[in-house]
Amino acid sequence: MVGDLEDPRRTEPAFILGEREMLDGWLEFHRTTLLLKCDGLTDEQRRTRPVPTSRLSLHALVRHMAEVERGWFRRTIGQEAVPTIYDYDTDEDADFDTDGADWDTDLAHWQAECEAARKVAASYGLDHLGKQRKGNDVSLRWVYTHMIEEYARHNGHADLIRELIDGAVGY
C-alpha cells in the first residue's frame, strides 16, 4: 500500500542478528523499499524526471540497480563473464535512459539480477574475494556493505522523486 510504513513485503531486520543475516536483511529491506517507491504509479509517472537537471526517474533507478546488482555480485564476486544489460557504447548512462524503455521488461531484469545476486552471495562466505573491474580484490562483505549504501542513497532519491510525482511520502 502506498505510503504504508508497515507494508508486509518489507521487514526491518531484528536488532540482534549474526553479521550475514544482518547484511542480507538490510539489503532485502532496501531492495523492497525501491520496489515500494514504484508501486501504484503509471509507466509515465515512473519515467517522470521531476528535477530538470537530472536524468533520475524511478524507472531509471530500477534499471541502474539491475546493472549494479549484476556488476558487483555476478561479475565481481561470481566472476561471471556476463554482458551489461543496457548498451553503453553510445550512452555512458544508458541505464538512466528510459525513452522507449518497457517497465515490465526492466522490472523483470532487476528482479532477475536480485535473484542471481542472492544465489551468488549464498555460494560464498563474507571473506570470499572477487576481482572488481579495475583488478582490485574485494570481499563479499564489502560488496554487501556497498550495496546497502548504494540502495540507501538511491532510495533517498526515490523518496524525493515520488514525493514530487504524487506527494506520497513514507515507506
XYZ file of N, CA and C in Angstrom:
513
model
N 0.850 -1.170 0.000
C 0.000 0.000 0.000
C 0.899 1.238 0.000
N 0.574 2.194 -0.841
C 1.385 3.400 -0.975
C 1.433 4.158 0.346
N 2.644 4.470 0.778
C 2.825 5.265 1.990
C 2.682 4.493 3.290
N 2.427 3.208 3.216
C 2.230 2.404 4.425
C 3.590 1.969 4.964
N 3.953 2.499 6.121
C 5.262 2.177 6.702
C 5.355 0.729 7.147
N 4.237 0.064 7.304
C 4.210 -1.311 7.790
C 3.864 -2.297 6.684
N 4.273 -2.053 5.467
C 3.978 -2.940 4.350
C 4.561 -4.331 4.651
N 3.745 -5.379 4.522
C 4.224 -6.725 4.861
C 5.326 -7.244 3.942
N 5.517 -6.606 2.808
C 6.584 -7.043 1.902
C 7.951 -6.603 2.368
N 8.001 -5.660 3.296
C 9.282 -5.116 3.741
C 9.404 -5.296 5.244
N 10.473 -5.951 5.654
C 10.697 -6.221 7.066
C 12.060 -5.680 7.485
N 12.053 -4.844 8.483
C 13.315 -4.348 9.021
C 13.987 -5.489 9.792
N 15.289 -5.677 9.605
C 15.977 -6.755 10.323
C 15.900 -6.571 11.843
N 15.974 -7.687 12.541
C 15.992 -7.658 14.004
C 17.223 -6.895 14.484
N 17.148 -6.373 15.696
C 18.264 -5.608 16.266
C 19.484 -6.476 16.555
N 19.262 -7.740 16.804
C 20.376 -8.636 17.123
C 20.324 -9.821 16.172
N 21.324 -9.873 15.306
C 21.458 -10.951 14.323
C 22.939 -11.197 14.087
N 23.239 -12.321 13.471
C 24.600 -12.546 13.012
C 24.910 -11.607 11.862
N 26.190 -11.450 11.581
C 26.600 -10.498 10.547
C 25.963 -10.787 9.194
N 26.003 -12.028 8.758
C 25.454 -12.374 7.438
C 23.955 -12.112 7.381
N 23.245 -12.504 8.425
C 21.793 -12.296 8.470
C 21.458 -10.794 8.479
N 22.274 -10.023 9.180
C 22.064 -8.576 9.233
C 22.276 -7.958 7.846
N 23.357 -8.336 7.170
C 23.633 -7.804 5.835
C 22.552 -8.214 4.841
N 22.186 -9.495 4.866
C 21.100 -9.959 3.987
C 19.812 -9.199 4.267
N 19.497 -9.031 5.538
C 18.259 -8.366 5.934
C 18.175 -6.932 5.471
N 19.267 -6.184 5.665
C 19.239 -4.776 5.252
C 19.241 -4.626 3.738
N 19.938 -5.516 3.042
C 19.918 -5.431 1.584
C 18.514 -5.717 1.062
N 17.855 -6.735 1.603
C 16.483 -7.035 1.181
C 15.532 -5.895 1.540
N 15.723 -5.298 2.689
C 14.905 -4.165 3.105
C 14.982 -3.044 2.063
N 16.202 -2.740 1.623
C 16.390 -1.654 0.668
C 15.921 -2.020 -0.736
N 16.098 -3.280 -1.138
C 15.551 -3.702 -2.432
C 14.036 -3.518 -2.440
N 13.396 -3.944 -1.377
C 11.936 -3.832 -1.293
C 11.497 -2.376 -1.229
N 12.264 -1.543 -0.554
C 11.936 -0.124 -0.494
C 11.876 0.478 -1.895
N 12.849 0.161 -2.735
C 12.830 0.692 -4.099
C 11.580 0.225 -4.836
N 11.233 -1.027 -4.682
C 10.021 -1.547 -5.318
C 8.784 -0.793 -4.832
N 8.706 -0.554 -3.537
C 7.549 0.150 -2.973
C 7.455 1.584 -3.486
N 8.590 2.205 -3.733
C 8.584 3.569 -4.273
C 7.921 3.611 -5.645
N 7.967 2.509 -6.375
C 7.415 2.449 -7.726
C 5.968 1.961 -7.749
N 5.489 1.479 -6.628
C 4.136 0.916 -6.530
C 3.047 1.935 -6.835
N 2.033 1.480 -7.553
C 0.842 2.295 -7.754
C 0.986 3.436 -8.741
N 2.052 3.451 -9.507
C 2.273 4.521 -10.480
C 2.089 3.995 -11.899
N 1.789 4.888 -12.796
C 1.727 4.537 -14.210
C 3.143 4.501 -14.781
N 3.260 3.936 -15.971
C 4.568 3.937 -16.637
C 5.079 5.361 -16.820
N 4.198 6.246 -17.209
C 4.592 7.641 -17.415
C 5.108 8.267 -16.121
N 4.441 8.002 -15.015
C 4.887 8.545 -13.731
C 6.236 7.962 -13.335
N 6.450 6.658 -13.549
C 7.744 6.044 -13.200
C 8.876 6.585 -14.058
N 8.556 7.046 -15.277
C 9.579 7.628 -16.165
C 9.766 9.120 -15.934
N 8.905 9.727 -15.139
C 8.973 11.169 -14.893
C 10.301 11.548 -14.255
N 10.896 12.600 -14.796
C 12.143 13.166 -14.256
C 11.791 14.534 -13.691
N 11.373 14.570 -12.429
C 10.858 15.821 -11.880
C 11.908 16.896 -11.614
N 13.164 16.522 -11.637
C 14.239 17.505 -11.447
C 14.850 17.751 -12.833
N 14.622 18.923 -13.390
C 15.026 19.191 -14.785
C 16.499 18.944 -15.084
N 17.364 19.094 -14.120
C 18.806 18.940 -14.355
C 19.289 17.505 -14.165
N 18.382 16.574 -13.892
C 18.758 15.196 -13.591
C 18.064 14.209 -14.518
N 18.749 13.116 -14.814
C 18.162 12.023 -15.592
C 17.463 11.011 -14.684
N 17.436 11.289 -13.393
C 16.848 10.333 -12.456
C 15.332 10.264 -12.568
N 14.848 9.039 -12.620
C 13.431 8.725 -12.519
C 13.362 7.412 -11.747
N 12.198 7.061 -11.280
C 12.062 5.783 -10.578
C 12.391 4.626 -11.510
N 11.916 4.705 -12.735
C 12.214 3.656 -13.720
C 13.728 3.560 -13.937
N 14.384 4.705 -14.078
C 15.832 4.718 -14.290
C 16.574 4.117 -13.100
N 16.095 4.373 -11.892
C 16.756 3.807 -10.709
C 16.670 2.284 -10.709
N 15.540 1.737 -11.142
C 15.408 0.279 -11.223
C 16.370 -0.272 -12.274
N 16.464 0.379 -13.421
C 17.415 -0.057 -14.452
C 18.850 0.007 -13.926
N 19.176 1.106 -13.273
C 20.525 1.292 -12.724
C 20.857 0.201 -11.710
N 19.930 -0.070 -10.822
C 20.220 -1.070 -9.783
C 20.314 -2.479 -10.352
N 19.654 -2.747 -11.468
C 19.834 -4.046 -12.135
C 21.294 -4.198 -12.565
N 21.842 -3.138 -13.152
C 23.254 -3.185 -13.571
C 24.194 -3.268 -12.381
N 23.879 -2.549 -11.314
C 24.736 -2.560 -10.124
C 24.734 -3.957 -9.488
N 23.566 -4.555 -9.365
C 23.478 -5.925 -8.828
C 24.324 -6.873 -9.679
N 24.145 -6.782 -10.990
C 24.869 -7.666 -11.913
C 26.376 -7.452 -11.788
N 26.780 -6.194 -11.753
C 28.208 -5.889 -11.708
C 28.885 -6.385 -10.452
N 28.329 -6.086 -9.299
C 29.006 -6.439 -8.051
C 28.882 -7.910 -7.698
N 27.711 -8.470 -7.855
C 27.560 -9.868 -7.438
C 27.994 -10.854 -8.512
N 27.495 -10.704 -9.706
C 27.800 -11.703 -10.737
C 29.191 -11.517 -11.323
N 29.551 -10.297 -11.705
C 30.857 -10.090 -12.322
C 31.986 -10.098 -11.294
N 31.825 -9.324 -10.232
C 32.921 -9.156 -9.272
C 33.062 -10.365 -8.357
N 32.004 -10.742 -7.671
C 32.100 -11.856 -6.716
C 32.051 -13.202 -7.420
N 31.113 -13.395 -8.327
C 30.965 -14.678 -9.019
C 31.898 -14.871 -10.192
N 32.571 -13.790 -10.619
C 33.491 -13.816 -11.764
C 32.828 -14.366 -13.031
N 31.532 -14.064 -13.193
C 30.805 -14.456 -14.400
C 31.107 -13.458 -15.513
N 31.272 -13.955 -16.708
C 31.519 -13.096 -17.869
C 30.182 -12.748 -18.520
N 29.365 -11.995 -17.799
C 28.057 -11.603 -18.326
C 28.141 -10.189 -18.897
N 27.458 -9.962 -20.012
C 27.476 -8.614 -20.594
C 26.612 -7.656 -19.775
N 26.729 -6.385 -20.086
C 25.841 -5.416 -19.459
C 24.427 -5.637 -19.994
N 23.451 -5.178 -19.252
C 22.059 -5.294 -19.680
C 21.754 -4.254 -20.741
N 22.288 -3.054 -20.568
C 21.996 -1.935 -21.458
C 23.226 -1.599 -22.292
N 23.030 -0.941 -23.421
C 24.099 -0.643 -24.372
C 24.778 0.684 -24.019
N 26.000 0.582 -23.530
C 26.746 1.765 -23.109
C 27.685 2.288 -24.203
N 27.668 1.674 -25.368
C 28.570 2.108 -26.444
C 28.286 3.530 -26.892
N 27.031 3.922 -26.930
C 26.687 5.274 -27.396
C 26.218 6.183 -26.264
N 25.977 5.608 -25.084
C 25.499 6.409 -23.952
C 26.052 5.815 -22.661
N 26.985 6.529 -22.048
C 27.619 6.008 -20.828
C 26.640 5.896 -19.663
N 25.494 6.521 -19.769
C 24.444 6.425 -18.753
C 23.203 5.735 -19.308
N 23.398 4.704 -20.111
C 22.283 4.029 -20.784
C 21.247 3.490 -19.802
N 21.683 3.116 -18.610
C 20.720 2.605 -17.635
C 19.730 3.679 -17.194
N 20.106 4.944 -17.315
C 19.220 6.039 -16.933
C 18.332 6.515 -18.084
N 18.529 5.961 -19.265
C 17.736 6.354 -20.436
C 16.493 5.486 -20.517
N 15.348 6.058 -20.180
C 14.102 5.294 -20.196
C 13.226 5.633 -21.399
N 13.725 6.462 -22.312
C 12.957 6.757 -23.524
C 12.770 5.467 -24.309
N 11.536 5.070 -24.502
C 11.239 3.828 -25.216
C 11.424 2.570 -24.391
N 11.807 2.711 -23.132
C 12.026 1.541 -22.262
C 10.681 0.955 -21.819
N 10.676 -0.336 -21.595
C 9.477 -1.034 -21.153
C 9.616 -1.379 -19.670
N 8.682 -0.892 -18.848
C 8.737 -1.109 -17.409
C 8.766 -2.590 -17.056
N 7.857 -3.368 -17.624
C 7.783 -4.789 -17.254
C 9.087 -5.514 -17.558
N 9.696 -5.195 -18.692
C 10.974 -5.810 -19.060
C 12.069 -5.394 -18.082
N 12.139 -4.105 -17.794
C 13.198 -3.612 -16.902
C 12.997 -4.088 -15.470
N 11.753 -4.151 -15.020
C 11.478 -4.694 -13.687
C 11.896 -6.162 -13.620
N 11.593 -6.916 -14.673
C 11.987 -8.330 -14.716
C 13.506 -8.477 -14.702
N 14.221 -7.596 -15.430
C 15.698 -7.627 -15.402
C 16.195 -7.416 -13.975
N 15.675 -6.393 -13.315
C 16.109 -6.083 -11.953
C 15.810 -7.240 -11.002
N 14.602 -7.766 -11.077
C 14.241 -8.880 -10.190
C 15.113 -10.100 -10.463
N 15.410 -10.363 -11.719
C 16.283 -11.494 -12.061
C 17.698 -11.267 -11.532
N 18.189 -10.038 -11.614
C 19.524 -9.750 -11.098
C 19.568 -9.844 -9.579
N 18.509 -9.422 -8.914
C 18.451 -9.579 -7.452
C 18.490 -11.058 -7.084
N 17.747 -11.871 -7.809
C 17.729 -13.314 -7.536
C 19.096 -13.937 -7.825
N 19.696 -13.556 -8.935
C 21.039 -14.068 -9.260
C 22.046 -13.637 -8.196
N 21.923 -12.403 -7.714
C 22.822 -11.906 -6.669
C 22.657 -12.716 -5.384
N 21.432 -13.030 -5.037
C 21.184 -13.850 -3.838
C 21.885 -15.204 -3.959
N 21.790 -15.806 -5.135
C 22.411 -17.123 -5.356
C 23.930 -17.042 -5.291
N 24.493 -16.031 -5.929
C 25.950 -15.858 -5.882
C 26.388 -15.653 -4.436
N 25.735 -14.744 -3.736
C 26.123 -14.435 -2.355
C 26.019 -15.670 -1.465
N 24.993 -16.472 -1.662
C 24.801 -17.666 -0.832
C 25.892 -18.713 -1.066
N 26.589 -18.596 -2.178
C 27.630 -19.571 -2.527
C 28.966 -19.318 -1.837
N 29.104 -18.170 -1.193
C 30.403 -17.787 -0.650
C 30.279 -17.252 0.765
N 31.380 -17.322 1.484
C 31.469 -16.679 2.789
C 31.774 -15.200 2.619
N 31.594 -14.448 3.676
C 31.793 -12.997 3.614
C 33.231 -12.598 3.298
N 34.188 -13.466 3.580
C 35.588 -13.158 3.303
C 36.016 -13.550 1.887
N 35.102 -14.146 1.123
C 35.420 -14.512 -0.261
C 35.839 -13.264 -1.028
N 36.894 -13.400 -1.828
C 37.391 -12.273 -2.610
C 37.048 -12.446 -4.080
N 36.527 -11.392 -4.650
C 36.322 -11.307 -6.085
C 37.251 -10.233 -6.616
N 37.241 -10.079 -7.929
C 38.060 -9.033 -8.573
C 37.124 -8.033 -9.220
N 37.268 -6.768 -8.810
C 36.445 -5.751 -9.449
C 37.082 -5.345 -10.766
N 36.354 -4.567 -11.548
C 36.774 -4.308 -12.934
C 38.147 -3.672 -13.071
N 38.638 -2.991 -12.060
C 39.978 -2.400 -12.120
C 41.048 -3.359 -11.613
N 40.637 -4.595 -11.274
C 41.582 -5.617 -10.852
C 41.805 -5.706 -9.362
N 41.150 -4.860 -8.581
C 41.322 -4.897 -7.126
C 40.539 -6.043 -6.515
N 41.121 -6.654 -5.489
C 40.388 -7.646 -4.710
C 39.315 -6.943 -3.898
N 38.168 -7.577 -3.781
C 37.073 -7.022 -2.980
C 36.341 -8.189 -2.327
N 36.043 -8.025 -1.041
C 35.365 -9.103 -0.317
C 33.852 -9.019 -0.508
N 33.204 -10.147 -0.336
C 31.744 -10.172 -0.374
C 31.182 -9.268 0.718
N 31.830 -9.213 1.856
C 31.407 -8.325 2.948
C 31.375 -6.864 2.465
N 32.419 -6.450 1.757
C 32.474 -5.089 1.223
C 31.341 -4.865 0.225
N 31.089 -5.844 -0.639
C 30.034 -5.706 -1.642
C 28.676 -5.550 -0.965
N 28.394 -6.352 0.044
C 27.141 -6.203 0.787
C 27.022 -4.778 1.348
N 28.072 -4.334 1.998
C 28.045 -3.006 2.618
C 27.860 -1.925 1.561
N 28.561 -2.051 0.463
C 28.421 -1.083 -0.623
C 27.007 -1.106 -1.200
N 26.449 -2.280 -1.400
C 25.107 -2.378 -1.983
C 24.057 -1.757 -1.060
N 24.208 -1.951 0.234
C 23.282 -1.323 1.187
C 23.406 0.197 1.074
N 24.625 0.691 0.992
C 24.856 2.131 0.832
C 24.276 2.628 -0.487
N 24.492 1.881 -1.553
C 24.009 2.275 -2.884
C 22.479 2.367 -2.901
N 21.827 1.352 -2.363
C 20.360 1.391 -2.301
C 19.877 2.510 -1.386
N 20.514 2.683 -0.234
C 20.071 3.725 0.696
C 20.149 5.103 0.033
N 21.237 5.365 -0.680
C 21.402 6.645 -1.368
C 20.333 6.814 -2.431
N 20.151 5.801 -3.265
C 19.170 5.918 -4.344
C 17.734 5.872 -3.831
N 17.504 5.209 -2.711
C 16.161 5.252 -2.134
C 15.852 6.650 -1.600
N 16.863 7.376 -1.178
C 16.670 8.781 -0.822
C 16.251 9.592 -2.040
N 16.913 9.324 -3.185
C 16.489 9.976 -4.428
C 15.047 9.582 -4.743
N 14.743 8.298 -4.595
C 13.399 7.803 -4.910
C 12.350 8.449 -4.007
N 12.698 8.679 -2.734
C 11.777 9.387 -1.822
C 11.370 10.732 -2.409
N 12.375 11.495 -2.813
C 12.105 12.834 -3.338
C 11.370 12.786 -4.674
N 11.781 11.882 -5.540
C 11.118 11.757 -6.836
C 9.646 11.418 -6.641
N 9.380 10.439 -5.788
C 7.992 10.024 -5.565
C 7.160 11.162 -4.964
N 7.735 11.870 -4.033
C 7.001 12.974 -3.435
C 6.685 14.054 -4.474
N 7.634 14.312 -5.382
C 7.397 15.296 -6.429
C 6.366 14.822 -7.459
N 6.269 13.511 -7.651
C 5.304 12.973 -8.615
C 3.874 13.059 -8.087
N 3.659 12.538 -6.867
C 2.268 12.453 -6.393
C 2.082 12.809 -4.917
N 3.135 13.312 -4.294
C 3.020 13.736 -2.905
C 3.154 12.612 -1.900
N 3.306 11.384 -2.350
C 3.415 10.252 -1.422
C 4.748 10.298 -0.682
N 4.697 10.076 0.608
C 5.900 10.025 1.446
C 5.822 8.775 2.303
N 6.946 8.395 2.828
C 6.965 7.228 3.700
C 7.638 6.054 3.069
N 7.248 4.882 3.481
C 7.784 3.579 3.087
C 8.905 3.214 3.996
